[in-house]
Amino acid sequence: MTRWRPLPDSLPREARHLVEQLRHLKDRTDLSLAELARRTAYSKSSWQRYLSGAKQPPRGAVQALCRVAGADQARLLALWDLADPVWPYGTVVTVVAAQEVAVSVPAGLEYRRWRTAALVAFAVIVLLVAGVLWAWPSGGG
């Protein structure tokens, strides 16, 4: 049985309950995180984040762990549905000098940066295509 670190105090009750149940299932399988990663589509480091409460596990990860553990998915997916709306989005847990410190990132900042970069790239492509079409010699001459 794995000795788990205490979950962050900032984790809402519903999210805490989900992570505790996932930890219990993982312990029931007697698999290491590396073995669990090999049997699912999620990496060892992802499982580490999900089971430490640092990051919300995707619904698919919950389903994958249930399949590996031979557990009923409906119960854990119901817990996931309860935890999803209250999970502290935008919270990143990093390890600094052997202490865990929560660094708050504004929700959606990563998405806005990605969206802005995509829109700029699209605008550049449109301008390049327009320039090529404008410079292309017409065949009517």
PDB file of C-alpha atoms in Angstrom:
ATOM      1  CA  MET A   1       0.000   0.000   0.000  1.00  0.00           C
ATOM      2  CA  THR A   2       1.333   3.401  -0.999  1.00  0.00           C
ATOM      3  CA  ARG A   3       2.029   6.041   1.633  1.00  0.00           C
ATOM      4  CA  TRP A   4       0.252   9.027   0.195  1.00  0.00           C
ATOM      5  CA  ARG A   5       1.117  12.621   0.992  1.00  0.00           C
ATOM      6  CA  PRO A   6      -1.695  14.668   2.493  1.00  0.00           C
ATOM      7  CA  LEU A   7      -3.935  16.343  -0.063  1.00  0.00           C
ATOM      8  CA  PRO A   8      -3.789  20.148  -0.375  1.00  0.00           C
ATOM      9  CA  ASP A   9      -6.038  21.944   2.122  1.00  0.00           C
ATOM     10  CA  SER A  10      -7.359  24.109  -0.720  1.00  0.00           C
ATOM     11  CA  LEU A  11      -8.898  21.083  -2.432  1.00  0.00           C
ATOM     12  CA  PRO A  12     -12.718  21.167  -2.168  1.00  0.00           C
ATOM     13  CA  ARG A  13     -14.434  18.307  -0.343  1.00  0.00           C
ATOM     14  CA  GLU A  14     -15.847  16.749  -3.537  1.00  0.00           C
ATOM     15  CA  ALA A  15     -12.467  16.815  -5.289  1.00  0.00           C
ATOM     16  CA  ARG A  16     -10.763  15.432  -2.172  1.00  0.00           C
ATOM     17  CA  HIS A  17     -13.237  12.535  -2.055  1.00  0.00           C
ATOM     18  CA  LEU A  18     -12.634  11.724  -5.734  1.00  0.00           C
ATOM     19  CA  VAL A  19      -8.843  11.697  -5.302  1.00  0.00           C
ATOM     20  CA  GLU A  20      -9.103   9.538  -2.181  1.00  0.00           C
ATOM     21  CA  GLN A  21     -11.228   7.004  -4.085  1.00  0.00           C
ATOM     22  CA  LEU A  22      -8.788   7.026  -7.009  1.00  0.00           C
ATOM     23  CA  ARG A  23      -5.910   6.421  -4.586  1.00  0.00           C
ATOM     24  CA  HIS A  24      -7.822   3.524  -3.055  1.00  0.00           C
ATOM     25  CA  LEU A  25      -8.404   2.005  -6.499  1.00  0.00           C
ATOM     26  CA  LYS A  26      -4.751   2.445  -7.468  1.00  0.00           C
ATOM     27  CA  ASP A  27      -3.668   0.766  -4.223  1.00  0.00           C
ATOM     28  CA  ARG A  28      -6.077  -2.089  -4.906  1.00  0.00           C
ATOM     29  CA  THR A  29      -4.328  -2.815  -8.209  1.00  0.00           C
ATOM     30  CA  ASP A  30      -0.879  -3.114  -6.539  1.00  0.00           C
ATOM     31  CA  LEU A  31       0.561  -1.371  -9.608  1.00  0.00           C
ATOM     32  CA  SER A  32       3.314   1.218  -9.526  1.00  0.00           C
ATOM     33  CA  LEU A  33       2.653   4.527 -11.246  1.00  0.00           C
ATOM     34  CA  ALA A  34       4.914   3.379 -14.094  1.00  0.00           C
ATOM     35  CA  GLU A  35       2.877   0.171 -14.519  1.00  0.00           C
ATOM     36  CA  LEU A  36      -0.358   2.138 -14.365  1.00  0.00           C
ATOM     37  CA  ALA A  37       0.979   4.461 -17.056  1.00  0.00           C
ATOM     38  CA  ARG A  38       1.854   1.486 -19.278  1.00  0.00           C
ATOM     39  CA  ARG A  39      -1.673   0.104 -18.959  1.00  0.00           C
ATOM     40  CA  THR A  40      -3.426   3.411 -19.616  1.00  0.00           C
ATOM     41  CA  ALA A  41      -3.048   6.324 -22.012  1.00  0.00           C
ATOM     42  CA  TYR A  42      -1.779   8.584 -19.214  1.00  0.00           C
ATOM     43  CA  SER A  43       1.847   9.110 -18.223  1.00  0.00           C
ATOM     44  CA  LYS A  44       3.414   8.361 -14.859  1.00  0.00           C
ATOM     45  CA  SER A  45       3.784  12.084 -14.131  1.00  0.00           C
ATOM     46  CA  SER A  46       0.143  12.692 -15.043  1.00  0.00           C
ATOM     47  CA  TRP A  47      -0.977   9.982 -12.611  1.00  0.00           C
ATOM     48  CA  GLN A  48       1.281  11.514  -9.998  1.00  0.00           C
ATOM     49  CA  ARG A  49      -0.442  14.902 -10.440  1.00  0.00           C
ATOM     50  CA  TYR A  50      -3.943  13.378 -10.438  1.00  0.00           C
ATOM     51  CA  LEU A  51      -3.340  11.273  -7.325  1.00  0.00           C
ATOM     52  CA  SER A  52      -1.691  14.138  -5.432  1.00  0.00           C
ATOM     53  CA  GLY A  53      -4.620  16.458  -6.054  1.00  0.00           C
ATOM     54  CA  ALA A  54      -2.388  18.881  -7.974  1.00  0.00           C
ATOM     55  CA  LYS A  55      -4.414  18.484 -11.161  1.00  0.00           C
ATOM     56  CA  GLN A  56      -7.929  17.359 -11.948  1.00  0.00           C
ATOM     57  CA  PRO A  57      -7.895  13.942 -13.590  1.00  0.00           C
ATOM     58  CA  PRO A  58      -9.650  13.863 -16.953  1.00  0.00           C
ATOM     59  CA  ARG A  59     -12.823  11.796 -17.119  1.00  0.00           C
ATOM     60  CA  GLY A  60     -10.976   9.332 -19.376  1.00  0.00           C
ATOM     61  CA  ALA A  61      -8.280   8.775 -16.739  1.00  0.00           C
ATOM     62  CA  VAL A  62     -10.952   7.852 -14.187  1.00  0.00           C
ATOM     63  CA  GLN A  63     -12.470   5.403 -16.686  1.00  0.00           C
ATOM     64  CA  ALA A  64      -9.036   3.932 -17.479  1.00  0.00           C
ATOM     65  CA  LEU A  65      -8.202   3.379 -13.798  1.00  0.00           C
ATOM     66  CA  CYS A  66     -11.597   1.736 -13.260  1.00  0.00           C
ATOM     67  CA  ARG A  67     -10.949  -0.612 -16.194  1.00  0.00           C
ATOM     68  CA  VAL A  68      -7.487  -1.549 -14.908  1.00  0.00           C
ATOM     69  CA  ALA A  69      -8.805  -2.070 -11.370  1.00  0.00           C
ATOM     70  CA  GLY A  70     -11.931  -3.921 -12.516  1.00  0.00           C
ATOM     71  CA  ALA A  71     -14.116  -1.418 -10.650  1.00  0.00           C
ATOM     72  CA  ASP A  72     -17.560  -0.015 -11.412  1.00  0.00           C
ATOM     73  CA  GLN A  73     -17.100   3.132 -13.501  1.00  0.00           C
ATOM     74  CA  ALA A  74     -20.535   4.586 -12.744  1.00  0.00           C
ATOM     75  CA  ARG A  75     -19.745   5.323  -9.085  1.00  0.00           C
ATOM     76  CA  LEU A  76     -16.416   7.022  -9.760  1.00  0.00           C
ATOM     77  CA  LEU A  77     -17.757   8.942 -12.742  1.00  0.00           C
ATOM     78  CA  ALA A  78     -20.554  10.241 -10.500  1.00  0.00           C
ATOM     79  CA  LEU A  79     -17.856  11.427  -8.064  1.00  0.00           C
ATOM     80  CA  TRP A  80     -16.004  13.026 -10.987  1.00  0.00           C
ATOM     81  CA  ASP A  81     -19.215  14.828 -12.022  1.00  0.00           C
ATOM     82  CA  LEU A  82     -19.555  16.216  -8.479  1.00  0.00           C
ATOM     83  CA  ALA A  83     -15.896  17.292  -8.311  1.00  0.00           C
ATOM     84  CA  ASP A  84     -15.693  18.807 -11.796  1.00  0.00           C
ATOM     85  CA  PRO A  85     -17.544  22.100 -11.156  1.00  0.00           C
ATOM     86  CA  VAL A  86     -15.724  22.808  -7.879  1.00  0.00           C
ATOM     87  CA  TRP A  87     -12.208  21.755  -8.870  1.00  0.00           C
ATOM     88  CA  PRO A  88      -9.845  24.713  -8.360  1.00  0.00           C
ATOM     89  CA  TYR A  89      -9.106  25.511 -12.012  1.00  0.00           C
ATOM     90  CA  GLY A  90      -5.987  27.504 -12.684  1.00  0.00           C
ATOM     91  CA  THR A  91      -4.119  26.301  -9.592  1.00  0.00           C
ATOM     92  CA  VAL A  92      -0.662  24.931 -10.227  1.00  0.00           C
ATOM     93  CA  VAL A  93       1.264  23.101  -7.525  1.00  0.00           C
ATOM     94  CA  THR A  94       5.042  23.294  -7.810  1.00  0.00           C
ATOM     95  CA  VAL A  95       7.774  21.967  -5.552  1.00  0.00           C
ATOM     96  CA  VAL A  96      10.189  24.629  -4.347  1.00  0.00           C
ATOM     97  CA  ALA A  97      12.966  23.727  -1.893  1.00  0.00           C
ATOM     98  CA  ALA A  98      11.132  20.549  -0.844  1.00  0.00           C
ATOM     99  CA  GLN A  99       7.976  22.476   0.043  1.00  0.00           C
ATOM    100  CA  GLU A 100       4.750  22.483  -1.915  1.00  0.00           C
ATOM    101  CA  VAL A 101       3.611  25.979  -2.815  1.00  0.00           C
ATOM    102  CA  ALA A 102       0.397  26.738  -4.716  1.00  0.00           C
ATOM    103  CA  VAL A 103       0.835  29.369  -7.401  1.00  0.00           C
ATOM    104  CA  SER A 104      -2.398  30.822  -8.687  1.00  0.00           C
ATOM    105  CA  VAL A 105      -2.625  31.410 -12.430  1.00  0.00           C
ATOM    106  CA  PRO A 106      -5.662  33.312 -13.689  1.00  0.00           C
ATOM    107  CA  ALA A 107      -8.190  30.861 -15.081  1.00  0.00           C
ATOM    108  CA  GLY A 108      -8.069  30.640 -18.849  1.00  0.00           C
ATOM    109  CA  LEU A 109      -4.771  32.534 -19.228  1.00  0.00           C
ATOM    110  CA  GLU A 110      -3.102  29.629 -21.040  1.00  0.00           C
ATOM    111  CA  TYR A 111      -6.095  29.277 -23.355  1.00  0.00           C
ATOM    112  CA  ARG A 112      -6.172  33.020 -24.130  1.00  0.00           C
ATOM    113  CA  ARG A 113      -2.464  32.982 -24.989  1.00  0.00           C
ATOM    114  CA  TRP A 114      -2.915  29.994 -27.281  1.00  0.00           C
ATOM    115  CA  ARG A 115      -5.989  31.560 -28.928  1.00  0.00           C
ATOM    116  CA  THR A 116      -4.171  34.863 -29.491  1.00  0.00           C
ATOM    117  CA  ALA A 117      -1.193  33.082 -31.066  1.00  0.00           C
ATOM    118  CA  ALA A 118      -3.516  31.079 -33.317  1.00  0.00           C
ATOM    119  CA  LEU A 119      -5.364  34.210 -34.451  1.00  0.00           C
ATOM    120  CA  VAL A 120      -2.104  36.032 -35.211  1.00  0.00           C
ATOM    121  CA  ALA A 121      -0.834  33.039 -37.195  1.00  0.00           C
ATOM    122  CA  PHE A 122      -4.122  32.908 -39.135  1.00  0.00           C
ATOM    123  CA  ALA A 123      -3.912  36.651 -39.921  1.00  0.00           C
ATOM    124  CA  VAL A 124      -0.332  36.275 -41.194  1.00  0.00           C
ATOM    125  CA  ILE A 125      -1.361  33.393 -43.458  1.00  0.00           C
ATOM    126  CA  VAL A 126      -4.312  35.400 -44.848  1.00  0.00           C
ATOM    127  CA  LEU A 127      -2.032  38.378 -45.571  1.00  0.00           C
ATOM    128  CA  LEU A 128       0.547  36.152 -47.285  1.00  0.00           C
ATOM    129  CA  VAL A 129      -2.102  34.518 -49.484  1.00  0.00           C
ATOM    130  CA  ALA A 130      -3.586  37.936 -50.344  1.00  0.00           C
ATOM    131  CA  GLY A 131      -0.117  39.259 -51.243  1.00  0.00           C
ATOM    132  CA  VAL A 132       0.618  36.265 -53.471  1.00  0.00           C
ATOM    133  CA  LEU A 133      -2.744  36.590 -55.243  1.00  0.00           C
ATOM    134  CA  TRP A 134      -2.249  40.333 -55.724  1.00  0.00           C
ATOM    135  CA  ALA A 135       1.272  39.882 -57.125  1.00  0.00           C
ATOM    136  CA  TRP A 136       0.340  36.920 -59.342  1.00  0.00           C
ATOM    137  CA  PRO A 137       0.255  37.972 -62.990  1.00  0.00           C
ATOM    138  CA  SER A 138      -3.234  37.861 -64.476  1.00  0.00           C
ATOM    139  CA  GLY A 139      -3.705  35.711 -67.554  1.00  0.00           C
ATOM    140  CA  GLY A 140      -5.810  38.311 -69.434  1.00  0.00           C
ATOM    141  CA  GLY A 141      -2.911  40.330 -70.828  1.00  0.00           C
TER     142      GLY A 141
END
